[in-house]
């Protein structure tokens, strides 16, 4: 909203030169639009990272400098809307429209591979991407890799068949905040409006994992774990997004589910040592999916509707966790329930 900065569900209709939005009453849209966004002269930002806890945003800035923030229900829906809106903005420029559709149709991530899978493989100490120290205009960066080395790695691991596809995939990883540019060369490339030029297949462009630059936890803050709770059989593991207990921010963590004894541990993927930064026994826990109306006010910051689930321990500690899709959320819940 422009006056009260709250978020409301609206029914959107995209026309050739404008975007109309309608109120929903009784499950149906009202006959007259609540408002409209004129697309002539608009600029679009997608993904928009201005709201840390809202990864599914599209930002539209009109030629009169009015900002609209629109949130979608999934990454796929967000990207589809962004592409169609961009096409409408450039409707008078057929060459740009053709280029947009060529880029959309030229690359498709394999159905059995997710961006989380790729990042997990990148972190692998033996087969992952090699992290090195690099110097850029007097600044020394730890644990970085070059754009060309990432392109080489994606092709050699069969995630892409050409350098163009690898650049597109690397751009997706950067757009979803798995990677970030460091140094002059790669940072300046982010200013280009053309998506194909934001990630550089270049040996002088430096990148790192998005959380690599943050300070490591001090030894006083490290959590100690009993060896027995880490000895169980691994039932399931993968990357999920977890809300912190103190700062209520969201961070990517590698979760490992074990049985006999039943524990769920989570690891900081930016740390080389294979030690969990948190975990708990599943005995007596409750696990459930959270839909839009199941999120307690004040408990969860940011809008993570759709793929959120909650685990309550027997000590009444609440963990809020987000999966990358509804299917992944179901898989985790089904794997955890028998162990509670």
Short mmCIF file of C-alpha atoms in Angstrom, two decimals:
data_model
loop_
_atom_site.label_atom_id
_atom_site.label_comp_id
_atom_site.label_asym_id
_atom_site.label_seq_id
_atom_site.Cartn_x
_atom_site.Cartn_y
_atom_site.Cartn_z
CA UNK A 1 0.00 0.00 0.00
CA UNK A 2 1.10 3.59 -0.64
CA UNK A 3 -0.47 5.16 2.47
CA UNK A 4 -0.54 2.30 4.97
CA UNK A 5 2.52 0.17 4.16
CA UNK A 6 0.71 -3.11 4.56
CA UNK A 7 0.39 -6.01 2.10
CA UNK A 8 -2.91 -7.00 0.53
CA UNK A 9 -4.00 -9.63 -1.96
CA UNK A 10 -5.00 -8.14 -5.30
CA UNK A 11 -6.13 -9.68 -8.59
CA UNK A 12 -3.85 -8.40 -11.39
CA UNK A 13 -4.64 -8.14 -15.09
CA UNK A 14 -1.83 -7.30 -17.52
CA UNK A 15 -2.85 -5.33 -20.60
CA UNK A 16 -0.65 -4.08 -23.42
CA UNK A 17 0.14 -0.75 -21.80
CA UNK A 18 -1.01 -1.03 -18.19
CA UNK A 19 -1.33 -3.32 -15.19
CA UNK A 20 -4.76 -3.26 -13.50
CA UNK A 21 -5.38 -4.53 -9.99
CA UNK A 22 -8.72 -5.40 -8.34
CA UNK A 23 -9.93 -6.02 -4.80
CA UNK A 24 -11.08 -9.53 -3.93
CA UNK A 25 -14.40 -9.90 -2.10
CA UNK A 26 -15.92 -13.27 -1.32
CA UNK A 27 -13.35 -15.03 -3.47
CA UNK A 28 -14.24 -12.95 -6.54
CA UNK A 29 -12.67 -9.83 -7.98
CA UNK A 30 -14.72 -6.66 -7.96
CA UNK A 31 -15.93 -5.45 -11.39
CA UNK A 32 -14.01 -2.17 -11.33
CA UNK A 33 -10.23 -1.98 -10.83
CA UNK A 34 -8.89 -0.59 -7.56
CA UNK A 35 -5.98 1.00 -9.42
CA UNK A 36 -3.67 0.85 -12.41
CA UNK A 37 0.03 1.03 -13.18
CA UNK A 38 0.90 2.66 -16.50
CA UNK A 39 3.78 0.73 -18.07
CA UNK A 40 5.04 3.37 -20.48
CA UNK A 41 8.45 4.46 -19.20
CA UNK A 42 8.41 1.94 -16.33
CA UNK A 43 11.53 0.21 -15.10
CA UNK A 44 11.32 -3.27 -13.56
CA UNK A 45 13.58 -4.87 -10.95
CA UNK A 46 13.39 -8.64 -10.47
CA UNK A 47 14.31 -10.12 -8.14
CA UNK A 48 14.00 -7.09 -5.87
CA UNK A 49 16.12 -7.43 -2.72
CA UNK A 50 14.99 -4.25 -0.93
CA UNK A 51 12.96 -6.36 1.52
CA UNK A 52 15.35 -8.94 3.00
CA UNK A 53 12.64 -11.43 3.95
CA UNK A 54 10.59 -11.16 0.75
CA UNK A 55 12.53 -12.98 -2.00
CA UNK A 56 9.55 -13.14 -4.38
CA UNK A 57 9.21 -9.41 -5.08
CA UNK A 58 8.94 -7.49 -8.33
CA UNK A 59 9.53 -3.72 -8.18
CA UNK A 60 8.01 -1.36 -10.74
CA UNK A 61 9.09 2.27 -10.88
CA UNK A 62 6.89 4.45 -13.08
CA UNK A 63 8.21 7.38 -15.10
CA UNK A 64 6.73 9.63 -12.40
CA UNK A 65 8.99 7.84 -9.85
CA UNK A 66 6.18 5.98 -8.06
CA UNK A 67 7.37 2.63 -6.67
CA UNK A 68 5.16 -0.47 -6.68
CA UNK A 69 6.22 -3.62 -4.84
CA UNK A 70 4.40 -6.77 -6.01
CA UNK A 71 4.88 -10.12 -4.31
CA UNK A 72 4.27 -13.42 -6.07
CA UNK A 73 3.53 -16.86 -4.63
CA UNK A 74 6.51 -18.71 -6.13
CA UNK A 75 9.77 -18.06 -7.97
CA UNK A 76 8.30 -19.54 -11.14
CA UNK A 77 5.29 -17.21 -10.99
CA UNK A 78 7.48 -14.22 -10.16
CA UNK A 79 9.79 -14.86 -13.14
CA UNK A 80 6.83 -15.44 -15.48
CA UNK A 81 5.14 -12.18 -14.45
CA UNK A 82 8.42 -10.28 -14.69
CA UNK A 83 9.05 -11.54 -18.21
CA UNK A 84 5.53 -10.70 -19.42
CA UNK A 85 5.55 -7.26 -17.79
CA UNK A 86 8.96 -6.54 -19.32
CA UNK A 87 7.59 -7.61 -22.69
CA UNK A 88 4.69 -5.19 -22.29
CA UNK A 89 7.03 -2.35 -21.30
CA UNK A 90 9.07 -2.97 -24.46
CA UNK A 91 6.05 -3.69 -26.66
CA UNK A 92 7.08 -0.91 -29.03
CA UNK A 93 10.51 -2.49 -29.47
CA UNK A 94 10.00 -5.90 -31.14
CA UNK A 95 13.73 -6.74 -31.18
CA UNK A 96 13.93 -6.49 -27.38
CA UNK A 97 10.79 -8.62 -26.99
CA UNK A 98 12.26 -11.32 -29.25
CA UNK A 99 15.48 -11.28 -27.23
CA UNK A 100 13.55 -11.70 -23.96
CA UNK A 101 11.68 -14.74 -25.26
CA UNK A 102 14.88 -16.19 -26.74
CA UNK A 103 16.56 -15.93 -23.35
CA UNK A 104 13.51 -17.44 -21.61
CA UNK A 105 13.33 -20.44 -23.93
CA UNK A 106 17.05 -21.04 -24.41
CA UNK A 107 17.75 -22.50 -20.99
CA UNK A 108 15.81 -24.71 -18.60
CA UNK A 109 17.12 -26.19 -15.38
CA UNK A 110 16.72 -29.97 -15.28
CA UNK A 111 13.58 -31.05 -13.40
CA UNK A 112 15.55 -33.19 -10.94
CA UNK A 113 18.04 -30.40 -10.13
CA UNK A 114 17.37 -27.35 -7.97
CA UNK A 115 19.52 -24.31 -7.31
CA UNK A 116 19.96 -25.63 -3.76
CA UNK A 117 21.41 -28.87 -5.21
CA UNK A 118 23.93 -26.91 -7.27
CA UNK A 119 25.03 -24.80 -4.30
CA UNK A 120 25.38 -27.93 -2.16
CA UNK A 121 27.62 -29.45 -4.85
CA UNK A 122 29.62 -26.22 -5.05
CA UNK A 123 30.35 -26.44 -1.31
CA UNK A 124 31.64 -30.03 -1.55
CA UNK A 125 35.24 -30.07 -0.30
CA UNK A 126 36.45 -32.59 -2.89
CA UNK A 127 34.34 -31.99 -6.01
CA UNK A 128 33.06 -28.45 -5.41
CA UNK A 129 34.40 -25.21 -6.81
CA UNK A 130 37.88 -24.31 -5.63
CA UNK A 131 38.00 -21.24 -3.40
CA UNK A 132 41.11 -19.06 -3.55
CA UNK A 133 42.47 -15.76 -2.24
CA UNK A 134 42.36 -12.99 -4.81
CA UNK A 135 43.70 -9.45 -4.92
CA UNK A 136 41.65 -6.66 -6.51
CA UNK A 137 42.89 -3.06 -6.52
CA UNK A 138 44.72 -3.54 -3.23
CA UNK A 139 41.90 -5.44 -1.52
CA UNK A 140 42.51 -9.09 -0.68
CA UNK A 141 39.45 -11.34 -0.73
CA UNK A 142 39.32 -14.76 0.87
CA UNK A 143 37.38 -17.74 -0.47
CA UNK A 144 36.52 -16.33 -3.87
CA UNK A 145 36.28 -17.77 -7.37
CA UNK A 146 36.33 -16.16 -10.79
CA UNK A 147 33.41 -15.95 -13.18
CA UNK A 148 35.17 -18.09 -15.77
CA UNK A 149 36.06 -20.78 -13.21
CA UNK A 150 32.39 -21.04 -12.16
CA UNK A 151 31.34 -21.35 -15.81
CA UNK A 152 33.96 -24.10 -16.29
CA UNK A 153 32.74 -25.89 -13.14
CA UNK A 154 29.05 -25.78 -14.15
CA UNK A 155 29.87 -27.25 -17.58
CA UNK A 156 32.23 -29.92 -16.22
CA UNK A 157 29.55 -31.03 -13.73
CA UNK A 158 26.90 -31.24 -16.51
CA UNK A 159 24.70 -28.45 -15.13
CA UNK A 160 25.08 -26.62 -18.46
CA UNK A 161 26.16 -27.66 -21.95
CA UNK A 162 27.44 -24.29 -23.18
CA UNK A 163 29.05 -21.21 -21.73
CA UNK A 164 25.91 -19.20 -22.50
CA UNK A 165 23.80 -21.65 -20.45
CA UNK A 166 26.37 -21.60 -17.64
CA UNK A 167 26.33 -17.79 -17.50
CA UNK A 168 22.51 -17.87 -17.39
CA UNK A 169 22.59 -20.40 -14.56
CA UNK A 170 25.24 -18.43 -12.64
CA UNK A 171 23.06 -15.33 -13.02
CA UNK A 172 20.13 -17.25 -11.51
CA UNK A 173 22.32 -18.24 -8.53
CA UNK A 174 23.30 -14.61 -8.07
CA UNK A 175 19.73 -13.34 -8.49
CA UNK A 176 18.55 -15.73 -5.77
CA UNK A 177 21.28 -14.44 -3.43
CA UNK A 178 23.34 -17.64 -3.32
CA UNK A 179 26.34 -15.77 -4.79
CA UNK A 180 27.47 -12.18 -4.70
CA UNK A 181 30.01 -10.16 -6.69
CA UNK A 182 33.16 -8.81 -5.03
CA UNK A 183 35.74 -6.50 -6.49
CA UNK A 184 35.44 -3.78 -9.08
CA UNK A 185 34.94 -5.83 -12.25
CA UNK A 186 31.98 -7.97 -11.15
CA UNK A 187 30.35 -5.27 -9.02
CA UNK A 188 30.28 -2.82 -11.91
CA UNK A 189 28.66 -5.47 -14.13
CA UNK A 190 25.65 -5.50 -11.78
CA UNK A 191 24.76 -2.01 -13.04
CA UNK A 192 23.88 -3.29 -16.51
CA UNK A 193 20.16 -3.55 -17.22
CA UNK A 194 20.70 -6.45 -19.61
CA UNK A 195 20.44 -9.68 -17.55
CA UNK A 196 22.94 -11.43 -19.82
CA UNK A 197 25.67 -8.96 -18.77
CA UNK A 198 25.24 -9.07 -14.99
CA UNK A 199 27.38 -12.19 -14.51
CA UNK A 200 30.74 -12.16 -16.27
CA UNK A 201 32.46 -15.18 -17.84
CA UNK A 202 35.77 -13.55 -17.05
CA UNK A 203 38.96 -14.53 -15.22
CA UNK A 204 39.18 -11.08 -13.55
CA UNK A 205 35.58 -10.98 -12.24
CA UNK A 206 35.41 -12.22 -8.65
CA UNK A 207 32.48 -13.85 -6.83
CA UNK A 208 31.90 -15.55 -3.49
CA UNK A 209 29.14 -17.36 -1.63
CA UNK A 210 26.63 -14.81 -0.34
CA UNK A 211 27.42 -15.39 3.33
CA UNK A 212 31.20 -15.92 3.00
CA UNK A 213 32.06 -12.37 3.98
CA UNK A 214 30.39 -12.55 7.37
CA UNK A 215 32.33 -13.06 10.58
CA UNK A 216 32.62 -16.55 11.92
CA UNK A 217 30.99 -17.40 15.23
CA UNK A 218 33.40 -16.93 18.13
CA UNK A 219 34.55 -19.97 20.05
CA UNK A 220 32.42 -18.89 23.05
CA UNK A 221 29.29 -19.06 20.89
CA UNK A 222 29.96 -22.46 19.39
CA UNK A 223 27.47 -25.13 20.38
CA UNK A 224 28.81 -28.38 21.76
CA UNK A 225 27.16 -31.63 20.72
CA UNK A 226 27.24 -35.11 22.16
CA UNK A 227 28.97 -37.56 19.82
CA UNK A 228 26.10 -40.03 20.24
CA UNK A 229 23.52 -37.67 18.74
CA UNK A 230 25.64 -37.33 15.60
CA UNK A 231 26.04 -41.08 15.20
CA UNK A 232 22.54 -41.81 13.91
CA UNK A 233 21.75 -42.95 10.38
CA UNK A 234 21.27 -40.04 7.99
CA UNK A 235 17.71 -40.18 6.66
CA UNK A 236 17.60 -36.94 4.72
CA UNK A 237 19.73 -33.85 4.15
CA UNK A 238 19.56 -30.67 2.10
CA UNK A 239 19.44 -26.88 2.16
CA UNK A 240 16.56 -25.04 3.86
CA UNK A 241 16.08 -21.48 5.08
CA UNK A 242 15.77 -21.07 8.86
CA UNK A 243 14.62 -18.10 10.93
CA UNK A 244 16.99 -17.08 13.71
CA UNK A 245 15.77 -17.13 17.31
CA UNK A 246 17.24 -13.77 18.34
CA UNK A 247 17.47 -11.50 15.30
CA UNK A 248 14.59 -13.16 13.41
CA UNK A 249 16.53 -13.00 10.15
CA UNK A 250 16.57 -15.83 7.59
CA UNK A 251 19.67 -17.81 6.66
CA UNK A 252 20.40 -20.76 4.42
CA UNK A 253 21.40 -23.81 6.44
CA UNK A 254 22.25 -27.38 5.48
CA UNK A 255 19.92 -29.62 7.49
CA UNK A 256 20.76 -33.23 8.35
CA UNK A 257 18.02 -35.54 9.64
CA UNK A 258 19.24 -38.59 11.59
CA UNK A 259 17.50 -41.63 13.07
CA UNK A 260 18.56 -43.85 16.00
CA UNK A 261 18.84 -41.48 17.77
CA UNK A 262 16.44 -39.08 16.06
CA UNK A 263 17.97 -35.61 15.77
CA UNK A 264 17.78 -32.70 13.33
CA UNK A 265 21.00 -30.70 13.03
CA UNK A 266 21.77 -27.70 10.88
CA UNK A 267 25.11 -26.49 9.55
CA UNK A 268 26.45 -23.16 8.32
CA UNK A 269 27.47 -23.87 4.69
CA UNK A 270 30.01 -21.01 4.75
CA UNK A 271 32.16 -22.78 7.34
CA UNK A 272 34.73 -25.34 6.29
CA UNK A 273 34.54 -27.45 9.46
CA UNK A 274 31.75 -29.99 9.37
CA UNK A 275 30.25 -29.09 12.75
CA UNK A 276 26.58 -28.27 13.33
CA UNK A 277 25.71 -24.77 14.54
CA UNK A 278 22.46 -26.02 16.05
CA UNK A 279 20.23 -29.04 16.48
CA UNK A 280 17.68 -30.75 18.66
CA UNK A 281 16.15 -34.10 19.54
CA UNK A 282 13.00 -34.97 17.63
CA UNK A 283 11.51 -37.05 20.45
CA UNK A 284 8.20 -35.46 21.46
CA UNK A 285 8.36 -32.82 18.73
CA UNK A 286 5.40 -31.57 16.69
CA UNK A 287 5.88 -30.73 13.00
CA UNK A 288 3.32 -29.10 10.73
CA UNK A 289 2.97 -27.04 7.57
CA UNK A 290 2.04 -23.39 7.93
CA UNK A 291 -0.29 -21.78 5.45
CA UNK A 292 -1.08 -18.07 5.21
CA UNK A 293 -3.38 -18.07 8.24
CA UNK A 294 -1.18 -20.30 10.36
CA UNK A 295 1.62 -17.82 11.07
CA UNK A 296 1.31 -16.26 14.54
CA UNK A 297 1.51 -12.45 14.49
CA UNK A 298 4.94 -11.26 15.56
CA UNK A 299 6.50 -14.72 15.48
CA UNK A 300 7.63 -14.68 11.86
CA UNK A 301 9.18 -11.61 10.27
CA UNK A 302 8.80 -11.22 6.53
CA UNK A 303 6.39 -12.99 4.23
CA UNK A 304 7.40 -16.58 3.58
CA UNK A 305 3.94 -17.91 2.82
CA UNK A 306 3.58 -21.10 0.86
CA UNK A 307 6.58 -23.24 1.79
CA UNK A 308 6.89 -22.67 5.55
CA UNK A 309 6.74 -25.35 8.21
CA UNK A 310 7.15 -25.31 11.98
CA UNK A 311 8.75 -27.68 14.46
CA UNK A 312 7.92 -27.36 18.17
CA UNK A 313 10.24 -29.24 20.51
CA UNK A 314 9.10 -30.87 23.74
CA UNK A 315 10.67 -27.86 25.52
CA UNK A 316 8.31 -25.59 23.55
CA UNK A 317 11.02 -24.10 21.34
CA UNK A 318 9.60 -23.05 17.97
CA UNK A 319 11.61 -23.45 14.76
CA UNK A 320 10.34 -21.80 11.57
CA UNK A 321 11.82 -23.28 8.40
CA UNK A 322 11.20 -22.54 4.73
CA UNK A 323 11.58 -25.03 1.89
CA UNK A 324 12.16 -24.01 -1.72
CA UNK A 325 8.88 -25.57 -2.88
CA UNK A 326 5.70 -27.13 -1.52
CA UNK A 327 6.84 -30.55 -2.69
CA UNK A 328 10.12 -30.20 -0.77
CA UNK A 329 8.22 -29.07 2.33
CA UNK A 330 6.00 -32.18 2.17
CA UNK A 331 9.08 -34.41 1.81
CA UNK A 332 10.73 -32.97 4.91
CA UNK A 333 7.57 -33.18 7.02
CA UNK A 334 6.96 -36.78 5.97
CA UNK A 335 10.58 -37.66 6.79
CA UNK A 336 10.48 -35.98 10.23
CA UNK A 337 7.08 -37.18 11.49
CA UNK A 338 7.96 -40.87 11.95
CA UNK A 339 10.93 -39.86 14.11
CA UNK A 340 8.96 -37.76 16.61
#
